[in-house]
mmCIF file of C-alpha atoms in Angstrom:
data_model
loop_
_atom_site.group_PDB
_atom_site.id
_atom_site.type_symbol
_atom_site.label_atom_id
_atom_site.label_comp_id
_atom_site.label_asym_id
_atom_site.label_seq_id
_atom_site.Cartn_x
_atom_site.Cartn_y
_atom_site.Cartn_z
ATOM 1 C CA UNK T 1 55.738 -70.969 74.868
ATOM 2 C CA UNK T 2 54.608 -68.590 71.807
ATOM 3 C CA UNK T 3 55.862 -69.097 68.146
ATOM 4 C CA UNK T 4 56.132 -65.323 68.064
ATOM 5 C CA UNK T 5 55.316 -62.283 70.107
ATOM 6 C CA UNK T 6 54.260 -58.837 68.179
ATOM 7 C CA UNK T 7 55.246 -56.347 71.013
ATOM 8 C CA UNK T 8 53.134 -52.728 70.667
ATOM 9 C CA UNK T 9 51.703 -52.728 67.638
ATOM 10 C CA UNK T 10 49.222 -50.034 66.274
ATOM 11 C CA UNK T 11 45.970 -50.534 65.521
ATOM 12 C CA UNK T 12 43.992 -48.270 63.337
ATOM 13 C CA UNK T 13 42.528 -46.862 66.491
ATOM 14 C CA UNK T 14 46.065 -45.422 67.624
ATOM 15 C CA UNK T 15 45.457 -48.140 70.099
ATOM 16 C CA UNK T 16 48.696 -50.485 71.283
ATOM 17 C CA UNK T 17 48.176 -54.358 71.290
ATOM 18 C CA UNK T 18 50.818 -57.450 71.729
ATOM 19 C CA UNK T 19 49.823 -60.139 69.713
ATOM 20 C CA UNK T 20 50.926 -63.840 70.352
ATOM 21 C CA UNK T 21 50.830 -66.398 67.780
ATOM 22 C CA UNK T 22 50.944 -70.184 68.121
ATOM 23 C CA UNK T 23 50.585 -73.314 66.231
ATOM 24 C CA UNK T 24 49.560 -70.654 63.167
ATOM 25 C CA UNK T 25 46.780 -69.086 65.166
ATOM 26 C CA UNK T 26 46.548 -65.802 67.122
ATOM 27 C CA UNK T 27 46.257 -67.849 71.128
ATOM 28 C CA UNK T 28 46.284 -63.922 72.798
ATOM 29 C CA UNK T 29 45.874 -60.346 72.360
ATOM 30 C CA UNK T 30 46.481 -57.169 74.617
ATOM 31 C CA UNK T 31 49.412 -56.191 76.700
ATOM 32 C CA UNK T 32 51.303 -59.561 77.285
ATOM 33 C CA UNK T 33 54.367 -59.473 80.323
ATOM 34 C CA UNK T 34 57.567 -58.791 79.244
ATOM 35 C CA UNK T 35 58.546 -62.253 80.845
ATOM 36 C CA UNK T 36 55.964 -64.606 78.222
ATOM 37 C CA UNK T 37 58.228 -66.664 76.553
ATOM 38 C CA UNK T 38 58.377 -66.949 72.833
ATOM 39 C CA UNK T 39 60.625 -68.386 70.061
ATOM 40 C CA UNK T 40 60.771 -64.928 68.528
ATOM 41 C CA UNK T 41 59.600 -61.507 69.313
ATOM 42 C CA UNK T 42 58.761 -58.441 66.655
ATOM 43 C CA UNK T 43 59.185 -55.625 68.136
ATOM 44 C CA UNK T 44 57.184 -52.825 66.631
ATOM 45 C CA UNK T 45 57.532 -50.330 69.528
ATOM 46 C CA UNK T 46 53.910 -48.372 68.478
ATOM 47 C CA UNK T 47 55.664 -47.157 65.217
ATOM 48 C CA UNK T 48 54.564 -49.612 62.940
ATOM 49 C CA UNK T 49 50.651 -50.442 62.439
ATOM 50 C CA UNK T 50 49.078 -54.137 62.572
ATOM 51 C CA UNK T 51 45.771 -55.523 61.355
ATOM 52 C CA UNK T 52 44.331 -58.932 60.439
ATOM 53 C CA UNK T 53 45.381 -59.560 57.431
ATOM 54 C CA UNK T 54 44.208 -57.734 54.123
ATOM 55 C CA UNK T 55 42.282 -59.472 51.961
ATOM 56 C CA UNK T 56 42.000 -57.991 48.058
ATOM 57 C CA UNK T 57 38.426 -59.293 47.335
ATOM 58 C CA UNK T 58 38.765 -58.346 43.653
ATOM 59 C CA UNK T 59 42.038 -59.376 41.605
ATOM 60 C CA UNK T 60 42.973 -61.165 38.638
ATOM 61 C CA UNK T 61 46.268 -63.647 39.407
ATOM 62 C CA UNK T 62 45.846 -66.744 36.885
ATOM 63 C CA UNK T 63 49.543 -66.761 35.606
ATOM 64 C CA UNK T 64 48.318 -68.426 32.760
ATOM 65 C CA UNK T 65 45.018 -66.197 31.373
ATOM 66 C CA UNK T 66 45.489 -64.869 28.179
ATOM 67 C CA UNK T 67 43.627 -61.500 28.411
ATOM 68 C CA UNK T 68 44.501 -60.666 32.417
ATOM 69 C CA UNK T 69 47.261 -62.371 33.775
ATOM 70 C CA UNK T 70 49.322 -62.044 36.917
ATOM 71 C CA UNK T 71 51.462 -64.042 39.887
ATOM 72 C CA UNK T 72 49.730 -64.578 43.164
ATOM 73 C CA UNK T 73 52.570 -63.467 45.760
ATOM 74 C CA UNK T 74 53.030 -60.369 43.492
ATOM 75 C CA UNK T 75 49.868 -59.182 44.164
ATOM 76 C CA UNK T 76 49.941 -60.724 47.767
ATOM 77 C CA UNK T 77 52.545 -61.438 50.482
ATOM 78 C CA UNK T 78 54.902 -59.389 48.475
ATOM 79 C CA UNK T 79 52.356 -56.050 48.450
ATOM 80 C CA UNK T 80 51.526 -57.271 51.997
ATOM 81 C CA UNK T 81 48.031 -59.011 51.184
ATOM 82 C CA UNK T 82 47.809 -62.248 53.192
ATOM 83 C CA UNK T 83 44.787 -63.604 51.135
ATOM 84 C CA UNK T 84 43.997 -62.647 47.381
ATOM 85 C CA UNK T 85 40.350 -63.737 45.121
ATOM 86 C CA UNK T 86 40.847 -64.052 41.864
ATOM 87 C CA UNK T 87 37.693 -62.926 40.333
ATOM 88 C CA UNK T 88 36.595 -65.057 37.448
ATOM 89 C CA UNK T 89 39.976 -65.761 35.373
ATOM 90 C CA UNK T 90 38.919 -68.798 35.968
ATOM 91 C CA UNK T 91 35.821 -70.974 34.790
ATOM 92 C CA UNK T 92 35.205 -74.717 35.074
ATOM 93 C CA UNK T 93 37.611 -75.519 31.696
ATOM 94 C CA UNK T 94 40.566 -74.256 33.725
ATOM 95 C CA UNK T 95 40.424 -73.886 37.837
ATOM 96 C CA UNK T 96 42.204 -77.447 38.331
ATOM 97 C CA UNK T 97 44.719 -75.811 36.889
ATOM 98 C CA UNK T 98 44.921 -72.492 38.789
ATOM 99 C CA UNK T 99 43.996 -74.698 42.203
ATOM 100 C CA UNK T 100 47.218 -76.499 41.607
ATOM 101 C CA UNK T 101 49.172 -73.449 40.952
ATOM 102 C CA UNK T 102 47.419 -71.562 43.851
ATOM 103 C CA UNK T 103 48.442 -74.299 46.042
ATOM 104 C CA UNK T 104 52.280 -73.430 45.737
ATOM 105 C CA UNK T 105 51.881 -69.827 46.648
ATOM 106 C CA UNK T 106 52.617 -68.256 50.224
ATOM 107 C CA UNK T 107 49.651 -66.167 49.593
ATOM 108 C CA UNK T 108 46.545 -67.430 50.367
ATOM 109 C CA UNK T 109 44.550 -67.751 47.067
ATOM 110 C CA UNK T 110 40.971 -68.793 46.483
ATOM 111 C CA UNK T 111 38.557 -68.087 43.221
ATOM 112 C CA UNK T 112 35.371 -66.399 42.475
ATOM 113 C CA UNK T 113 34.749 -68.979 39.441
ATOM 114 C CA UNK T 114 33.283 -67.728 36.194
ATOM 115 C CA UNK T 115 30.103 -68.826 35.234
ATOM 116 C CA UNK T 116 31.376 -69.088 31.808
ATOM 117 C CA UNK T 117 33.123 -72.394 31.337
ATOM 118 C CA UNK T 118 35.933 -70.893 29.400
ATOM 119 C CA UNK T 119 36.736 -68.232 32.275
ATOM 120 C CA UNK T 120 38.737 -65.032 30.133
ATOM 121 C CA UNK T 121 39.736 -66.861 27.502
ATOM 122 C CA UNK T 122 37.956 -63.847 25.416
ATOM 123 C CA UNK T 123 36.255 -61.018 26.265
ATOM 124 C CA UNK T 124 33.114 -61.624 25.429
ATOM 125 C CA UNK T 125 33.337 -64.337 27.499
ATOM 126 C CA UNK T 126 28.915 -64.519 28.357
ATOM 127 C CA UNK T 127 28.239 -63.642 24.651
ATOM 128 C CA UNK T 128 27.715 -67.752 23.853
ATOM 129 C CA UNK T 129 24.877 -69.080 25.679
ATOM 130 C CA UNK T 130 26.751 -72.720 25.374
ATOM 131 C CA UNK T 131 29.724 -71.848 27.402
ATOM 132 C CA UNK T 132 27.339 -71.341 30.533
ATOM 133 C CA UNK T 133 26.939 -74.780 31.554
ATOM 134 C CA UNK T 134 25.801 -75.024 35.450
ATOM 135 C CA UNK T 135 26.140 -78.383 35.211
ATOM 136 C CA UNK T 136 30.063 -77.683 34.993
ATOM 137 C CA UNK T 137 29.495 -75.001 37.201
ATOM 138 C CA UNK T 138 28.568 -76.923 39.512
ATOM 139 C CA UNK T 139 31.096 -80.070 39.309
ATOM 140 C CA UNK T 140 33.780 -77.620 39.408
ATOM 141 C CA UNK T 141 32.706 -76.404 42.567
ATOM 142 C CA UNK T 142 32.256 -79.222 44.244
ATOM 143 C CA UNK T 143 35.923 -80.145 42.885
ATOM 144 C CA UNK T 144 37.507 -77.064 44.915
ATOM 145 C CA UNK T 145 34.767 -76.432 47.822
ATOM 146 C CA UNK T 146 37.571 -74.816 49.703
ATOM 147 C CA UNK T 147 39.346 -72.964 46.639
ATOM 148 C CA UNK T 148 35.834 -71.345 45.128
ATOM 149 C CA UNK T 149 34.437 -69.638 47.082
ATOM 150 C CA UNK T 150 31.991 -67.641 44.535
ATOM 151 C CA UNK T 151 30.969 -67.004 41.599
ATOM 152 C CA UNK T 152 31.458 -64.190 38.694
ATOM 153 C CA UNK T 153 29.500 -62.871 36.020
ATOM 154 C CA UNK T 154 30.617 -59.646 33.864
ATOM 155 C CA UNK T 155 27.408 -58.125 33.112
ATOM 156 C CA UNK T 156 28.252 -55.312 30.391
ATOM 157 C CA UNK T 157 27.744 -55.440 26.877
ATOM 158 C CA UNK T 158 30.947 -56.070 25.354
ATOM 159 C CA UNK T 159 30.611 -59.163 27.623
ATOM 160 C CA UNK T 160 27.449 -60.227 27.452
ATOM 161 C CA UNK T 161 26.933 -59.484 23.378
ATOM 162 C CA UNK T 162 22.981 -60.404 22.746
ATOM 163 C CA UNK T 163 22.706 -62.588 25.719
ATOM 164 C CA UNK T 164 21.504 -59.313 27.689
ATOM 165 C CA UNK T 165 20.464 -60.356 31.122
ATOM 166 C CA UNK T 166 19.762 -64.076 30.658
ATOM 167 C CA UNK T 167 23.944 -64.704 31.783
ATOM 168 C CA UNK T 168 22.785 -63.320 35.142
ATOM 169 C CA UNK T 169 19.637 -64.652 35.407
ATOM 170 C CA UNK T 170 22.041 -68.749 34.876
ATOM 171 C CA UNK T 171 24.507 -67.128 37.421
ATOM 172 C CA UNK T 172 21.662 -66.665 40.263
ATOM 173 C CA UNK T 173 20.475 -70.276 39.741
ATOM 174 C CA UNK T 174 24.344 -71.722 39.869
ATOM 175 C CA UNK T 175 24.430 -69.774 43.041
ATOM 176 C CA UNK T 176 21.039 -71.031 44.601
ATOM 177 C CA UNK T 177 22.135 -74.775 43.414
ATOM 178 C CA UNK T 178 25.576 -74.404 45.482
ATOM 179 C CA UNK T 179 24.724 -73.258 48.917
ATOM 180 C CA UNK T 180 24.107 -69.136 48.119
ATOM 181 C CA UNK T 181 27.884 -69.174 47.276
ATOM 182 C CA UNK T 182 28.630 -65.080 47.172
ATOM 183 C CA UNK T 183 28.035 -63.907 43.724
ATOM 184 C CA UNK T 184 30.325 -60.643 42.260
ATOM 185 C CA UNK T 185 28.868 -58.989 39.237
ATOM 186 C CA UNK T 186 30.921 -56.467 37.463
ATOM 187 C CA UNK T 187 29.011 -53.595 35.822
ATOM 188 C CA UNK T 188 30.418 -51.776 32.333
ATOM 189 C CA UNK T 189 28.753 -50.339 29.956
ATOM 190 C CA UNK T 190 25.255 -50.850 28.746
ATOM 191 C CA UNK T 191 23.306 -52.471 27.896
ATOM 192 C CA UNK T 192 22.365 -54.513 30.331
ATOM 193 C CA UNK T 193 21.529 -51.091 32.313
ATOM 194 C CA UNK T 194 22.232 -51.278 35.964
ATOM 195 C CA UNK T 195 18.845 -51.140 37.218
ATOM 196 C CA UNK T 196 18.187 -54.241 35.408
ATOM 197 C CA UNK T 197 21.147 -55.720 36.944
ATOM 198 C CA UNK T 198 20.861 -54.414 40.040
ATOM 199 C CA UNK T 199 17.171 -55.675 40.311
ATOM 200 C CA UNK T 200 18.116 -59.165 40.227
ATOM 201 C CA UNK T 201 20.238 -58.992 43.013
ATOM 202 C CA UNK T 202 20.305 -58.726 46.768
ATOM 203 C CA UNK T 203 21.573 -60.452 50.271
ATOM 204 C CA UNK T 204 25.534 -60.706 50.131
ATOM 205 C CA UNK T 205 25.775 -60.066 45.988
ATOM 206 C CA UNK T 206 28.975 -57.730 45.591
ATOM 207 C CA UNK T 207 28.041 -55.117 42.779
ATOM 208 C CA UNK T 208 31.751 -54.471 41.819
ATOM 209 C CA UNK T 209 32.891 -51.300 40.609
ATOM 210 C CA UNK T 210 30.628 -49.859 42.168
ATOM 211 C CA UNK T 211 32.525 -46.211 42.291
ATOM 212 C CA UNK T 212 33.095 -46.235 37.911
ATOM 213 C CA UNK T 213 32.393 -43.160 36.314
ATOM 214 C CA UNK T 214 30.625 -44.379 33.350
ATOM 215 C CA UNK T 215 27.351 -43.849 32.547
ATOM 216 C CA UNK T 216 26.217 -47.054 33.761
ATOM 217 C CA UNK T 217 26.849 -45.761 37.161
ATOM 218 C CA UNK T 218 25.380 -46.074 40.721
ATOM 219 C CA UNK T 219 24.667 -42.198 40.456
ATOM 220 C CA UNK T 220 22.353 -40.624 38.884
ATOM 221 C CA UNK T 221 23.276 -36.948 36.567
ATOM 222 C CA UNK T 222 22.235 -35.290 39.168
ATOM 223 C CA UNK T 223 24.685 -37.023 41.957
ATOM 224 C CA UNK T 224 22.063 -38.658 44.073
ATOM 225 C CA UNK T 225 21.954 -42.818 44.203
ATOM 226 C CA UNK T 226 20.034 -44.581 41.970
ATOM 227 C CA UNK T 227 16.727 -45.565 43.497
ATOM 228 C CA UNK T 228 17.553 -49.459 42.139
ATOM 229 C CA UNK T 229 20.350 -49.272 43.793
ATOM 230 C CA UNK T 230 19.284 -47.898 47.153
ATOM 231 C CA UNK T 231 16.379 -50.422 47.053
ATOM 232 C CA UNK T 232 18.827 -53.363 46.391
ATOM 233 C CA UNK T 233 21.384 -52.515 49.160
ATOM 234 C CA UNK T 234 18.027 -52.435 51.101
ATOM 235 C CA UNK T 235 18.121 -55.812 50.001
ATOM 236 C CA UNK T 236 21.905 -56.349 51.239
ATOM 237 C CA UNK T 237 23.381 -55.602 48.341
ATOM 238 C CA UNK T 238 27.329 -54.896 48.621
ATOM 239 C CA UNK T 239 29.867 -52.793 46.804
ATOM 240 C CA UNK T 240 33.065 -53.616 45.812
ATOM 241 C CA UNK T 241 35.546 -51.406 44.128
ATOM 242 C CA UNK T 242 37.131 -52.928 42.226
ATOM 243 C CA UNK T 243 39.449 -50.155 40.897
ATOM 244 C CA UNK T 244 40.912 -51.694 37.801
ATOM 245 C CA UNK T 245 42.526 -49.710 34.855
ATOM 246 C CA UNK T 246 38.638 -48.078 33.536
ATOM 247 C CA UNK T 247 36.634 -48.651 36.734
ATOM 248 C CA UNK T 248 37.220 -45.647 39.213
ATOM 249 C CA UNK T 249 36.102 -42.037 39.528
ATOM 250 C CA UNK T 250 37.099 -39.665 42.255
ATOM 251 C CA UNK T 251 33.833 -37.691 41.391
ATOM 252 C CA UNK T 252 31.769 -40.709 41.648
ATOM 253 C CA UNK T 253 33.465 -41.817 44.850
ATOM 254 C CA UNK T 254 33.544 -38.185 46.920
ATOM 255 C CA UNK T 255 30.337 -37.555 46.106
ATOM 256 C CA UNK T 256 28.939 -41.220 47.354
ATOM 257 C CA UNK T 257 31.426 -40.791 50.484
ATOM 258 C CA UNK T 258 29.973 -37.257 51.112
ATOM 259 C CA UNK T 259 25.854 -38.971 50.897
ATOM 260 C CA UNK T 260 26.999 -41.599 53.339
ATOM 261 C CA UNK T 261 27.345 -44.451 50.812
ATOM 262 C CA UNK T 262 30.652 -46.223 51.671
ATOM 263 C CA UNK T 263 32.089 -49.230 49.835
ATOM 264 C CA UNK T 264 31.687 -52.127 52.310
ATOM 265 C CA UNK T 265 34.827 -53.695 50.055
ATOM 266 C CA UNK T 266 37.958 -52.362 48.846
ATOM 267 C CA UNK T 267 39.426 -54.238 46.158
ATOM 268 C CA UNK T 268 42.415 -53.553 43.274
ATOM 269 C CA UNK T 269 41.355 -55.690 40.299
ATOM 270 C CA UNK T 270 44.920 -55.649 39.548
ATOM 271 C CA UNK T 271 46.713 -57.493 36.940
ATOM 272 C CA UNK T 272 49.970 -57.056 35.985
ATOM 273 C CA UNK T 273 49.688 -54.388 33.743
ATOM 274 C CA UNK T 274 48.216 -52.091 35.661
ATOM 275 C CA UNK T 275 49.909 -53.261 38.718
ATOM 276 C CA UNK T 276 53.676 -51.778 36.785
ATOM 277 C CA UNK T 277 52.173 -49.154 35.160
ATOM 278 C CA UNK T 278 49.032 -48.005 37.284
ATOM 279 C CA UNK T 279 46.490 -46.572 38.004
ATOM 280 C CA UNK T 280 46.478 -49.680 40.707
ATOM 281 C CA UNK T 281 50.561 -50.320 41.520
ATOM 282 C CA UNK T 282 49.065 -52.669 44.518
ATOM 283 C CA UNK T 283 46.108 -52.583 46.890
ATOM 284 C CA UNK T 284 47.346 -50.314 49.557
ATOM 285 C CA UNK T 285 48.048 -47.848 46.973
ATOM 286 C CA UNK T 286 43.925 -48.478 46.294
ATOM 287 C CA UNK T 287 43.457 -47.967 50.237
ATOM 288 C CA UNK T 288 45.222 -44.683 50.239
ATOM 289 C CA UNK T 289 43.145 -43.513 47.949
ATOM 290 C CA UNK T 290 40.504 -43.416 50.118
ATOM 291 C CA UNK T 291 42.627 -41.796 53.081
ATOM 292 C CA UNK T 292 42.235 -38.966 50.837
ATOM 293 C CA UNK T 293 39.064 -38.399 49.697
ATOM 294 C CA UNK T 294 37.408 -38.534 53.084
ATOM 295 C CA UNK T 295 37.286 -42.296 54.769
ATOM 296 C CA UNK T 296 39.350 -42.656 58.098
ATOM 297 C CA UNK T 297 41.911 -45.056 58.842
ATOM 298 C CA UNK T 298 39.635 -47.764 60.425
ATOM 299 C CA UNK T 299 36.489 -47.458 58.157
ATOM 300 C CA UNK T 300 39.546 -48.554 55.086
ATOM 301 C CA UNK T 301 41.293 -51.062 57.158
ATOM 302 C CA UNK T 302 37.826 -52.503 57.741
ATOM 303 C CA UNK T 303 36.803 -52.778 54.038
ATOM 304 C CA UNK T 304 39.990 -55.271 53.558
ATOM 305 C CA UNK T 305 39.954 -56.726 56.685
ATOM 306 C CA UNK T 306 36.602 -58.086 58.451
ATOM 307 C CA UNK T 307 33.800 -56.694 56.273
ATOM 308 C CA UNK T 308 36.019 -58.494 53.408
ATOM 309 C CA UNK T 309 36.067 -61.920 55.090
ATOM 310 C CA UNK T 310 32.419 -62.060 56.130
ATOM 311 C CA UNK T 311 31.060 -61.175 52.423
ATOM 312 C CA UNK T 312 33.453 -63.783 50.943
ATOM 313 C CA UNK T 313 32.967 -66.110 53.925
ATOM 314 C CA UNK T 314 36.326 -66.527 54.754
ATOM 315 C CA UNK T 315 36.279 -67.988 58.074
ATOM 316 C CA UNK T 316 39.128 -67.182 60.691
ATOM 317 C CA UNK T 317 40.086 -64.628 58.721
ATOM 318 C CA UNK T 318 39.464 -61.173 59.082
ATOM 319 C CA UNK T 319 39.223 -60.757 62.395
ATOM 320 C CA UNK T 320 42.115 -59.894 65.012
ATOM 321 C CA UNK T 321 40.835 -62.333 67.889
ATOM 322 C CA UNK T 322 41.704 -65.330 69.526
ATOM 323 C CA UNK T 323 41.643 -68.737 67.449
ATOM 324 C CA UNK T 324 41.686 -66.819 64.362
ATOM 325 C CA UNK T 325 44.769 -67.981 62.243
ATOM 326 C CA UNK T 326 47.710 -65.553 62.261
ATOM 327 C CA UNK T 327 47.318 -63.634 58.981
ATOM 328 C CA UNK T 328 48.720 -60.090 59.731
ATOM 329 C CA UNK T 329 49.909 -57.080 58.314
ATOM 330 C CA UNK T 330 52.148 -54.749 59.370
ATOM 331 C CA UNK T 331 52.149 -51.111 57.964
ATOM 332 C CA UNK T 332 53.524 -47.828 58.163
ATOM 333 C CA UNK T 333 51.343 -44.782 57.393
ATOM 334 C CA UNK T 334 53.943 -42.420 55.845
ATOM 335 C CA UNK T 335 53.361 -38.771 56.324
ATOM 336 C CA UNK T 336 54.428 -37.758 52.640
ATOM 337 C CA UNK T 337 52.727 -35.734 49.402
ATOM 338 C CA UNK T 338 51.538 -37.753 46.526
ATOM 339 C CA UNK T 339 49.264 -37.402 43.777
ATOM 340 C CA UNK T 340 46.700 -40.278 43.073
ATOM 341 C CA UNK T 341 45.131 -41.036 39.517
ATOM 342 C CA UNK T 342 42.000 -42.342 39.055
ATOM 343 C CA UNK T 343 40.682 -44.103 35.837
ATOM 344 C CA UNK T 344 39.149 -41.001 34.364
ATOM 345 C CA UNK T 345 42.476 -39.076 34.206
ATOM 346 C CA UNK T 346 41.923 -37.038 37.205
ATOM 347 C CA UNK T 347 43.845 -36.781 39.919
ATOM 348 C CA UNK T 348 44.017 -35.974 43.606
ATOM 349 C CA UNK T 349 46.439 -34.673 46.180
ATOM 350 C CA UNK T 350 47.148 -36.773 49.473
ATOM 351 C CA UNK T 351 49.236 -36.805 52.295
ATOM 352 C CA UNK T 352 49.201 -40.242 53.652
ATOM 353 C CA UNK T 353 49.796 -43.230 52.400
ATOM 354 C CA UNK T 354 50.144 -46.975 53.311
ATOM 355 C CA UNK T 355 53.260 -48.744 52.982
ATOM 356 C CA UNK T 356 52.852 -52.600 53.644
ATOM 357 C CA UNK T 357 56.171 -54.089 55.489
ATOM 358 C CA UNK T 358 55.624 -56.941 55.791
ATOM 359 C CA UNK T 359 52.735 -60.024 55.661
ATOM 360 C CA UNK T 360 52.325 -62.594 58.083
ATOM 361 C CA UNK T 361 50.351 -65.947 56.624
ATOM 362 C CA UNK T 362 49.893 -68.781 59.903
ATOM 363 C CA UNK T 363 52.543 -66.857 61.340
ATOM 364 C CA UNK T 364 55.188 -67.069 58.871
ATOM 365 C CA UNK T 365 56.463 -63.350 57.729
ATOM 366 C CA UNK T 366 57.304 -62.303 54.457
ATOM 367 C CA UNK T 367 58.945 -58.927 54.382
ATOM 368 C CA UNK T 368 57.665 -56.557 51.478
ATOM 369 C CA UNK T 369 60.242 -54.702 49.344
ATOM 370 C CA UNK T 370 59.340 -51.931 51.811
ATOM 371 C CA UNK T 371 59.793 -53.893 54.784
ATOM 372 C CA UNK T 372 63.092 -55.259 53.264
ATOM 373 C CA UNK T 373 64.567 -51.545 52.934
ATOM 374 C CA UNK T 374 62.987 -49.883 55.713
ATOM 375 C CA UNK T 375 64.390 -51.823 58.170
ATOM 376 C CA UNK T 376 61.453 -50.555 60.696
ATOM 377 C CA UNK T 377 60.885 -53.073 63.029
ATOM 378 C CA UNK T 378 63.160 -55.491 65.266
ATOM 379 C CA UNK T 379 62.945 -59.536 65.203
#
């Protein structure tokens, strides 16, 4: 006997699929007989979409940081996320403390650690070449092998100060000391430029905000890709999103989409400010985005889902297959006008957007305001 049955779900193929769950794990997929027993049955009836669980590679969920600050299930079961990454709130000074808080959280919640020992404490957090200590780095990680599973540096200048590229330079060498954890560098403004950055880095390193529309950008004036750029996704380079309240252009983004050059990660950097009062509000609303500047259903879907668990080597996640565990979500895509913002105060008109009902983390569900009101789906 099943836990639980999902009966006709969508995929973001169109395509139907039952999904059984036991023991926290998905034990089988495809069209199941109406006579399988299960403890309890969600019956979506091909009107409400399902998909491994989405993953927000990019957010920033310490309760207690002084500069970004938010609450893990706000960001994730409650905005239908089954697994959030904190991206460098954190550095070896305080992750006990967000590991123990992370640990009470229905969400699933893991850390890209900063390399700077004092995590955000400050903003210029890479500006003092004392508070980069891989020794501390690297005891820290060890610590929480399962919580961290990266590493952060903020490589622009109101970060770095004088330090110019020697933070990133540490950062590679904490990350060939601990196993080639995945390494996330943010790019601002300059200096450092971003072929300086982007020359130091290659297989697996997430260049986040990768879409900005600062100068400091993956695009040349002239709209083409930066040749640095090109030659360090060559490499395997990755980009992240990593929308934020100041790092996303629709120009930047449409005319990347248009040359081919698709984010292969879609994250929110959301805090709570920007969560309540936008440009973010959660990371579907970041998804939808994309629904409407030219990416289909599937290519999104598969920037939160599997391409987001392999680059942050998140194993039996991900993936909608057998043995994997049961982290779900289930969506509607509702047929409705809005008008999206980006960071540079322009906007865009869609017509679809993602509304998360509900998250499903080892096979526990945990309905979504929209799932609470919507009343879509049968249990």
């Amino acid at each position: 006997m099943y836990d639980t049955i999902i009966r006709a779900g969508r995929l973001g193929n169109g395509q139907l699929v039952d999904i059984a769950i036991k023991n926290g794990k998905i034990a089988a997929l495809g069209s199941l007989p109406e006579s399988t027993e299960t403890k309890q049955t969600l019956t979506l009836a091909g009107q409400v979409h399902v998909s491994a669980g989405w993953i927000d590679g990019h957010t920033h969920c310490y309760p207690a940081s002084p500069i970004y600050c938010d609450e893990p299930d706000k960001v994730g079961v409650a905005s239908g996320v089954t697994t959030v990454i904190d991206a460098g709130s954190t550095g070896a000074d305080d992750v006990d403390d967000f590991q123990q808080i992370a640990a009470g959280c229905k969400t699933r919640v893991h850390a890209l650690l900063n390399i700077s020992r004092i995590g955000l404490l400050r903003q210029n957090e890479l500006a003092n070449p004392a508070d980069i200590d891989p020794a501390l780095a690297q005891a820290a990680i060890r610590r929480h092998p399962s919580f961290i599973v990266g590493i952060k540096a903020r490589m622009s200048g109101s970060v770095v100060g004088e330090s110019g590229l020697q933070p990133l330079r540490v950062a590679k060498q904490i990350q060939r000391d601990n196993g080639n954890l995945p390494l996330m560098v943010h790019v601002g403004n300059t200096p450092p430029d971003l072929d300086e950055i982007v020359a130091l880095l290659g297989d697996g390193d997430l260049l986040t905000h990768c879409f900005n529309g600062k100068p400091n950008r993956i695009l040349t004036p002239a709209g083409e890709l930066r040749q640095a750029v090109r030659e360090a996704m060559q490499r395997g380079l990755l980009l992240d999103i990593g929308h934020g309240g100041a790092s996303f252009s629709f120009e930047v983004a449409e005319l990347a989409i248009r040359q081919g050059i698709l984010p292969h990660t879609i994250s929110s950097d959301i805090y709570c400010k920007n969560r309540i009062k936008g440009p973010v509000y959660s990371l579907a609303h970041v998804m939808s985005k994309f629904l409407s500047i030219g990416m289909t259903l599937e290519q999104v879907l598969a920037c939160v889902t599997h391409q987001a668990a392999d680059a942050l080597r998140l194993p039996d996640k991900g993936h909608l297959e057998v043995g994997a565990d049961a982290d779900l979500t289930l969506f509607q895509v509702a047929s409705d006008p809005i008008l999206f913002a980006d960071t540079e105060a322009a906007t865009r008109h869609g017509d679809r957007q993602l509304l998360p009902l509900a998250a499903l983390v080892g096979g526990e569900l945990v309905l979504t305001h929209y799932g609470k009101s919507h009343h879509a789906f049968c249990v």
